[in-house]
């Protein structure tokens, strides 16, 4: 019998170190860090070629984040410090070869940290962990496909789960969903379910599409940019350039965040010597210290002020919206006491910012995980949408809603069909294109997939990228769920914990990364991606593959599909042809998904093309009412009892989701340790805790109690009663059933916890 592996990174026993948090982002430290990561992992030549090709018209799309590239001329170095880390991490010279896997049992590997696992380098060969075996061993591609087909052929289609992480290209994602639907299921959970699902659900109801309504050039034309629940200095560093330029054009910038993040204070553009050595540009004019989960109330407060300022309707409200009267009444009747209590922000501050909003002719509101990962995320985003509708800020130059996406192609994946709940039109088109049966039932999202595996309903979990075990909430429940599967398959580039917590059989299929040349079918292939603002463009790998045994994601999907087809006699999808020429995949996408006309031509143009966006382009709102909807929601907020804390789980400056590069968080001044609890000084005093004291954190939900030990208290400028920890370490504390209403997203930013001395 296999000894069960550990689902989490081992606990640290060292104490972290502290420096004062940074007062500016990027600058010289970013240049030093970029160089260090590049040289250490890829060497000099690797760094030069890789960094030269990123985000070039003829190069590859940065795998870091979904922030768009400038449309006009591009600089020699069109990337940021953290994009460079992501590229260096993929471009590493180290290899996790079969010899490596033969030396370690999975149990022993599971006792190593996530950082250590990732630092073993690129996967090189298909690997199998056979039933009851302790070791992974190499397997041929064909045999691996055969094992998968043998396990899957006898199942009911809804017993398989096809997870997708958002780095997957449009082409691979389209093939992946096609495989799932051909197999007969909509079980297509994806990282979106833990990320911007709340934005999609909320905006579909208000404006009719689940995407934002701004383009990059709107930032130059805006007079007010609100950045709420987002830490762009770390997670979307190139956004700081847009904010800096907007600022120079006279825009005001308001940051709304319980933490004062370095990037929102000041920015020194790393490619501008004067800025690097000088003072840089101040970013935020106002910083609103909202209490964790207080944004819905705060935005209601802003709406109240805007309504009091007797705004004149330019015809937008009467001509393009519905539900105004109800919302107006609701906002006017919401008491200031409730708003200030829930938001933790004083009335005069809300009024000051509210007046800025009332006066603005063009407001953009950007948000990310600080808004989407709460129980009331959907109503909070609808409150943001209501506020912008009040001022007619949708479908206007320099204005709009801007959910800033995470993974570099998470938006594209959804566009081409990675969706557990696809529209009827999409399924109709897929049937027309491929002759496959139209599936009526909704599939499993991430949380429901875990529930289903726990019940032994779903039996096989296949993963296109990502690290589900570490990324999902409730690590114990998730790993128990995965362990109950008969088979788990991971299509990956680097080792991670999802390779160790497996079904009875575990398979790893190593794939090409985005920076690498793809010669599938014998000729040079490229892929396409969609950025956060709906621009679809091509991405061409330029580096030699990390190993000759790697296959592209597209050809791996095709291999799995053909093997299953062989067993259960599928119909006539031309998997081989599709995977041998990605143009044919794009032709199919063009026929199935609206907006991709002349896809193959237009994606070859420099910079690509914009997908249609009716609210942005022509104030057409494809909602049920045919108008943009004001939505009147009750104000709700999570209220911990006395002595309890509300905890958010966030990213450090040196991680990419579950991939931890180092144990440092430079901007927040925390070094050599990740098991830290950022806490207000008064809360520390009230509990007689000193800096670095060891504590345990407990969460309790629906009578299930989980305790996590060996955390260190760190004094930080954070509202009283709120604390912050890093994920994935803190994911054990997020209960599986604690999810956002309507979007089912784990509440990673509002977990009620008790903290006790150990
Ligand atoms: N380098 C790097 N880049 C990345 C990633 C990465 O891990 N590393 N991840 C990518 C992905 S997938 C994503 S989704 C994005 C994530 O990008 P972000 O959303 O910026 O990431 P988080 O670290 O989760 O930060 C959330 C921010 O919201 C604030 N916040 C938390 N709760 C609240 C709240 O209740 N109200 C308000 N107003 N603010 C709150 C936190 O203080 C923090 O500043 O980044 C993408 N880019
Ligand atoms: N507590 C808490 N949990 C969270 C969050 C949070 O804020 N707090 N954020 C959530 C969010 S926003 C997201 S998006 C999810 C992220 O969830 P995922 O997308 O599942 O996780 P990642 O850590 O991005 O996945 C990293 C792995 O992807 C693989 N990989 C990298 N590049 C490629 C590639 O090109 N192809 C393939 N096939 N594989 C590749 C590597 O093997 C790597 O180990 O986590 C969520 N989890
Ligand atoms: Mo994300």
XYZ file of C-alpha atoms in Angstrom, residues 215-652:
438
model
C -9.754 49.140 -23.736
C -6.219 50.007 -22.811
C -6.431 53.425 -24.483
C -9.402 54.304 -22.283
C -6.898 54.732 -19.459
C -5.432 57.721 -21.289
C -8.842 59.336 -21.610
C -10.152 58.724 -18.139
C -10.371 61.403 -15.449
C -10.933 58.996 -12.555
C -9.625 55.477 -12.063
C -10.724 53.457 -9.067
C -8.600 50.426 -8.222
C -10.391 48.246 -5.703
C -9.381 44.906 -4.207
C -6.335 44.567 -6.385
C -2.574 44.660 -5.902
C -1.253 45.591 -9.344
C 2.306 46.302 -8.166
C 2.751 42.579 -7.667
C 0.120 40.906 -9.805
C -0.265 43.175 -12.845
C 2.875 45.317 -12.749
C 2.481 46.632 -16.302
C -0.821 48.153 -15.222
C 1.238 50.637 -13.210
C 2.536 52.065 -16.504
C -1.058 52.662 -17.605
C -1.867 54.256 -14.247
C 1.252 56.420 -14.402
C 0.387 57.641 -17.901
C -3.231 58.266 -16.928
C -2.003 60.275 -14.005
C 0.207 62.340 -16.280
C -2.883 62.980 -18.407
C -4.635 64.414 -15.392
C -6.631 61.468 -14.068
C -7.202 61.037 -10.348
C -6.555 57.595 -8.931
C -8.372 56.169 -5.946
C -7.171 52.986 -4.318
C -9.595 51.040 -2.140
C -7.893 48.374 -0.100
C -7.521 47.376 3.547
C -3.749 47.328 2.871
C -1.658 50.136 1.436
C 0.111 48.253 -1.335
C 3.448 49.640 -2.553
C 2.397 49.761 -6.208
C -0.490 52.050 -5.370
C 1.805 54.521 -3.597
C 4.539 55.291 -6.087
C 5.939 53.708 -9.258
C 9.388 53.971 -10.799
C 9.256 52.670 -14.346
C 12.153 50.183 -14.565
C 12.911 51.132 -18.171
C 13.116 54.848 -17.501
C 16.498 55.714 -15.952
C 15.259 59.040 -14.614
C 12.438 57.324 -12.790
C 14.610 54.467 -11.544
C 17.032 56.838 -9.888
C 14.536 59.559 -9.087
C 11.336 59.825 -7.133
C 9.032 58.089 -9.613
C 5.337 58.889 -10.049
C 2.838 59.034 -7.227
C -0.044 56.772 -8.142
C -2.983 57.087 -5.717
C -4.492 60.453 -4.887
C -6.729 58.854 -2.320
C -6.378 55.685 -0.387
C -9.555 54.322 1.188
C -8.872 51.855 3.996
C -12.010 49.829 3.593
C -12.593 47.033 6.047
C -12.260 43.543 4.598
C -15.539 42.700 2.843
C -16.853 46.256 3.295
C -16.916 47.245 -0.388
C -20.560 46.599 -1.120
C -21.523 49.093 1.587
C -18.814 51.512 0.490
C -20.041 51.576 -3.110
C -23.612 52.021 -1.882
C -22.284 55.040 0.006
C -20.703 56.432 -3.163
C -24.005 55.912 -5.008
C -25.823 57.816 -2.286
C -23.466 60.759 -2.696
C -23.782 60.700 -6.480
C -27.577 60.653 -6.176
C -27.509 63.551 -3.670
C -25.354 65.526 -6.082
C -28.538 65.565 -8.223
C -26.881 64.215 -11.279
C -28.523 65.067 -14.503
C -29.371 62.162 -16.696
C -27.739 62.670 -20.021
C -30.265 60.285 -21.457
C -28.237 57.219 -20.542
C -30.346 56.141 -17.581
C -33.648 56.663 -19.362
C -32.470 55.324 -22.704
C -30.274 52.397 -21.816
C -31.065 51.111 -18.342
C -33.729 49.417 -16.284
C -34.315 49.276 -12.552
C -33.145 52.810 -11.764
C -36.152 53.836 -9.663
C -35.881 50.841 -7.354
C -32.164 51.264 -6.958
C -32.417 54.991 -6.352
C -34.959 54.403 -3.600
C -32.845 51.657 -2.079
C -29.653 53.720 -2.102
C -31.304 56.830 -0.689
C -32.904 54.751 2.078
C -29.726 52.952 3.090
C -28.621 54.595 6.318
C -25.197 56.136 6.721
C -24.868 54.265 9.997
C -25.128 50.951 8.220
C -22.775 52.037 5.442
C -20.064 53.307 7.752
C -20.414 50.336 10.075
C -20.104 47.740 7.314
C -17.419 49.532 5.310
C -15.365 50.801 8.216
C -14.992 54.109 6.340
C -16.080 57.491 7.747
C -18.964 59.321 6.111
C -16.904 62.421 5.245
C -14.362 60.283 3.404
C -17.089 58.503 1.453
C -18.579 61.906 0.627
C -15.255 63.297 -0.561
C -14.645 60.418 -2.945
C -18.316 60.230 -3.869
C -18.126 63.850 -5.014
C -15.089 63.061 -7.147
C -17.125 60.295 -8.761
C -20.163 62.558 -9.211
C -18.022 65.137 -11.020
C -16.130 62.659 -13.203
C -16.904 62.603 -16.890
C -15.107 59.308 -17.420
C -14.611 56.812 -14.585
C -12.939 53.427 -14.857
C -13.277 50.939 -12.029
C -10.729 48.089 -11.878
C -10.967 45.159 -9.512
C -9.564 41.716 -8.851
C -9.580 39.082 -6.116
C -10.190 41.476 -3.206
C -13.698 41.819 -4.652
C -14.464 38.437 -6.223
C -13.686 36.020 -3.387
C -16.317 36.886 -0.767
C -19.751 35.494 0.032
C -21.324 38.718 -1.276
C -19.024 39.163 -4.285
C -21.769 39.094 -6.896
C -23.849 41.819 -5.154
C -20.649 43.819 -4.540
C -19.741 43.796 -8.231
C -23.319 44.711 -9.086
C -23.019 47.661 -6.721
C -19.901 48.765 -8.625
C -21.815 48.337 -11.869
C -24.790 50.324 -10.491
C -22.454 53.180 -9.592
C -20.966 53.373 -13.072
C -24.415 53.135 -14.660
C -25.544 56.113 -12.568
C -22.952 58.270 -14.284
C -23.344 56.669 -17.728
C -19.762 55.360 -17.562
C -20.348 52.370 -19.814
C -19.878 52.551 -23.536
C -18.153 55.903 -23.159
C -14.542 56.789 -23.971
C -12.247 56.728 -20.983
C -14.784 54.935 -18.825
C -15.979 51.490 -17.935
C -15.891 48.345 -15.865
C -12.509 46.633 -15.726
C -12.292 43.276 -13.975
C -8.551 42.647 -14.256
C -8.075 38.984 -15.115
C -5.447 36.777 -13.589
C -4.019 33.981 -15.707
C -2.813 35.145 -19.091
C -5.541 33.346 -21.080
C -8.253 32.677 -18.545
C -10.603 34.989 -20.441
C -9.878 33.308 -23.771
C -10.482 29.853 -22.321
C -13.990 30.869 -21.320
C -14.634 32.507 -24.679
C -13.821 29.310 -26.581
C -15.937 27.050 -24.402
C -14.287 26.185 -21.076
C -17.521 26.579 -19.192
C -19.372 24.162 -16.944
C -22.574 25.999 -17.834
C -22.388 26.769 -21.555
C -25.028 28.729 -23.406
C -27.532 26.905 -25.538
C -26.277 28.800 -28.609
C -22.744 27.559 -28.005
C -23.895 23.961 -27.706
C -25.961 24.328 -30.873
C -22.952 25.609 -32.814
C -20.782 22.818 -31.488
C -23.377 20.302 -32.617
C -23.505 21.868 -36.067
C -19.721 21.913 -36.391
C -18.954 18.464 -35.004
C -22.258 16.617 -35.025
C -22.084 15.918 -31.316
C -25.058 15.590 -29.070
C -26.257 18.767 -27.362
C -25.732 18.364 -23.632
C -28.503 19.982 -21.622
C -27.159 19.502 -18.134
C -24.925 21.896 -16.308
C -21.535 20.421 -15.450
C -19.490 20.578 -12.269
C -17.527 23.668 -11.296
C -14.464 23.433 -9.030
C -16.291 23.234 -5.706
C -18.924 20.840 -7.022
C -16.230 18.687 -8.601
C -14.665 18.195 -5.166
C -18.075 17.370 -3.693
C -18.722 14.881 -6.443
C -15.348 13.157 -6.067
C -15.867 12.973 -2.297
C -19.123 11.104 -2.982
C -17.251 8.817 -5.391
C -19.539 10.016 -8.151
C -16.799 11.536 -10.318
C -14.018 8.970 -10.675
C -11.474 10.456 -13.056
C -9.908 13.903 -12.790
C -7.959 15.242 -15.759
C -6.183 18.538 -15.480
C -5.050 20.810 -18.282
C -2.332 22.665 -16.377
C -2.713 24.160 -12.920
C -2.336 22.725 -9.471
C -5.833 21.923 -8.282
C -4.905 20.328 -4.950
C -3.074 23.448 -3.769
C -5.187 26.101 -5.493
C -8.569 24.880 -4.272
C -10.065 25.732 -0.910
C -10.211 23.181 1.905
C -6.983 21.378 1.082
C -7.924 18.372 3.216
C -11.285 17.863 1.549
C -9.816 18.467 -1.904
C -7.005 15.994 -1.425
C -9.355 13.408 0.038
C -11.592 13.899 -3.005
C -8.742 13.491 -5.452
C -7.411 10.427 -3.611
C -10.773 8.713 -4.048
C -10.491 8.856 -7.849
C -9.507 5.812 -9.831
C -7.315 7.924 -12.119
C -5.867 11.428 -12.125
C -4.069 12.912 -15.115
C -1.999 16.102 -14.987
C -0.841 17.862 -18.131
C 1.934 20.019 -16.714
C 5.246 21.752 -17.193
C 6.657 21.676 -13.646
C 6.285 19.370 -10.632
C 3.692 20.392 -8.081
C 1.623 18.956 -5.256
C -1.144 17.786 -7.596
C 1.353 15.225 -8.896
C 1.684 13.770 -5.403
C -1.934 13.699 -4.284
C -3.376 11.418 -6.936
C -6.016 8.863 -7.691
C -5.242 5.139 -7.517
C -3.340 5.660 -10.739
C -1.586 8.958 -11.348
C -0.330 10.085 -14.738
C 1.801 13.125 -15.559
C 1.902 14.256 -19.179
C 4.656 16.825 -19.738
C 3.882 19.572 -22.222
C 5.579 22.383 -24.064
C 5.474 25.755 -22.394
C 4.384 28.904 -24.145
C 7.928 30.159 -24.639
C 8.890 27.040 -26.627
C 8.771 26.209 -30.332
C 5.862 23.983 -31.258
C 6.479 21.727 -34.273
C 3.351 19.604 -33.960
C 2.386 17.976 -37.239
C 5.833 18.663 -38.637
C 5.471 22.394 -39.130
C 5.828 25.483 -36.980
C 2.622 26.147 -35.016
C 1.551 29.137 -33.007
C -1.253 29.631 -30.535
C -3.562 32.528 -29.702
C -4.676 34.104 -26.463
C -7.167 36.756 -25.324
C -6.104 39.377 -22.836
C -8.128 41.045 -20.121
C -9.543 43.577 -22.577
C -10.769 41.164 -25.219
C -7.849 41.420 -27.665
C -7.053 38.101 -29.357
C -3.530 37.777 -30.692
C -0.964 35.203 -31.564
C 1.878 33.887 -29.451
C 4.846 32.060 -30.967
C 7.275 30.070 -28.862
C 10.882 30.788 -29.743
C 12.978 28.575 -27.448
C 13.939 24.942 -28.057
C 11.700 22.599 -26.013
C 12.933 21.583 -22.563
C 12.986 17.961 -23.748
C 12.468 16.085 -27.016
C 9.749 14.057 -25.355
C 7.425 16.956 -24.750
C 4.220 17.339 -26.705
C 2.039 20.341 -27.167
C -1.152 20.587 -25.140
C -3.124 20.337 -28.368
C -1.501 17.099 -29.441
C -1.887 15.604 -25.973
C -5.631 16.241 -26.114
C -5.739 14.676 -29.520
C -3.813 11.630 -28.243
C -6.218 11.115 -25.353
C -9.221 11.595 -27.637
C -8.020 9.080 -30.229
C -7.294 6.451 -27.574
C -10.741 6.818 -26.050
C -12.323 6.856 -29.489
C -10.568 3.624 -30.221
C -12.170 2.014 -27.168
C -15.710 3.299 -27.396
C -16.087 4.117 -31.066
C -16.617 7.832 -31.194
C -17.724 9.452 -34.418
C -15.717 11.425 -36.841
C -13.895 14.337 -35.247
C -10.645 14.719 -37.139
C -8.399 14.918 -34.096
C -5.241 14.139 -36.039
C -5.834 16.830 -38.641
C -6.793 19.382 -36.038
C -3.658 18.788 -33.996
C -1.414 18.792 -37.055
C -2.503 22.244 -38.174
C -3.759 24.753 -35.615
C -5.236 26.865 -38.400
C -7.923 24.196 -38.716
C -8.726 24.509 -35.011
C -9.028 28.259 -35.446
C -11.325 27.727 -38.443
C -13.576 25.638 -36.236
C -13.516 28.217 -33.465
C -14.514 30.803 -36.055
C -17.559 28.737 -36.988
C -18.548 27.994 -33.394
C -17.860 31.190 -31.449
C -19.234 34.573 -32.582
C -16.731 37.384 -33.115
C -13.893 35.353 -34.631
C -14.496 36.235 -38.288
C -11.371 35.808 -40.423
C -9.669 34.496 -37.299
C -6.652 33.079 -39.070
C -6.023 36.280 -40.956
C -6.654 38.729 -38.175
C -4.695 36.882 -35.498
C -1.640 37.163 -37.744
C -1.853 40.939 -37.792
C 0.446 42.724 -35.382
C -1.369 43.121 -32.087
C -4.307 40.909 -33.134
C -7.936 42.021 -33.009
C -10.646 43.047 -30.560
C -13.560 40.711 -29.983
C -16.896 42.484 -30.247
C -18.112 43.919 -26.971
C -21.654 45.267 -27.479
C -21.915 47.284 -24.228
C -18.564 48.933 -24.878
C -18.860 49.364 -28.619
C -22.465 50.452 -29.001
C -24.255 50.471 -25.677
C -26.136 47.359 -26.638
C -26.802 45.269 -23.565
C -27.550 41.615 -24.321
C -29.366 41.060 -21.004
C -32.791 39.501 -20.558
C -34.345 42.986 -20.481
C -32.283 44.189 -23.426
C -31.105 47.069 -21.218
C -28.351 47.565 -18.657
C -29.836 46.553 -15.327
C -29.512 48.369 -12.038
C -29.690 45.566 -9.522
C -31.011 46.227 -6.056
C -29.367 43.886 -3.580
C -29.539 43.892 0.191
C -26.353 44.981 1.896
C -24.705 41.997 3.505
C -21.437 41.594 5.250
C -19.624 38.893 7.135
C -19.451 39.738 10.818
C -17.066 37.821 12.999
C -17.966 37.582 16.704
C -15.928 39.352 19.339
C -12.437 37.943 19.492
C -12.664 36.394 16.040
C -10.830 37.727 12.996
C -11.735 38.027 9.341
C -8.900 36.608 7.251
C -7.937 37.268 3.634
C -5.508 34.964 1.806
C -3.286 36.766 -0.677
C -0.221 36.466 -2.934
C 3.278 37.507 -1.943
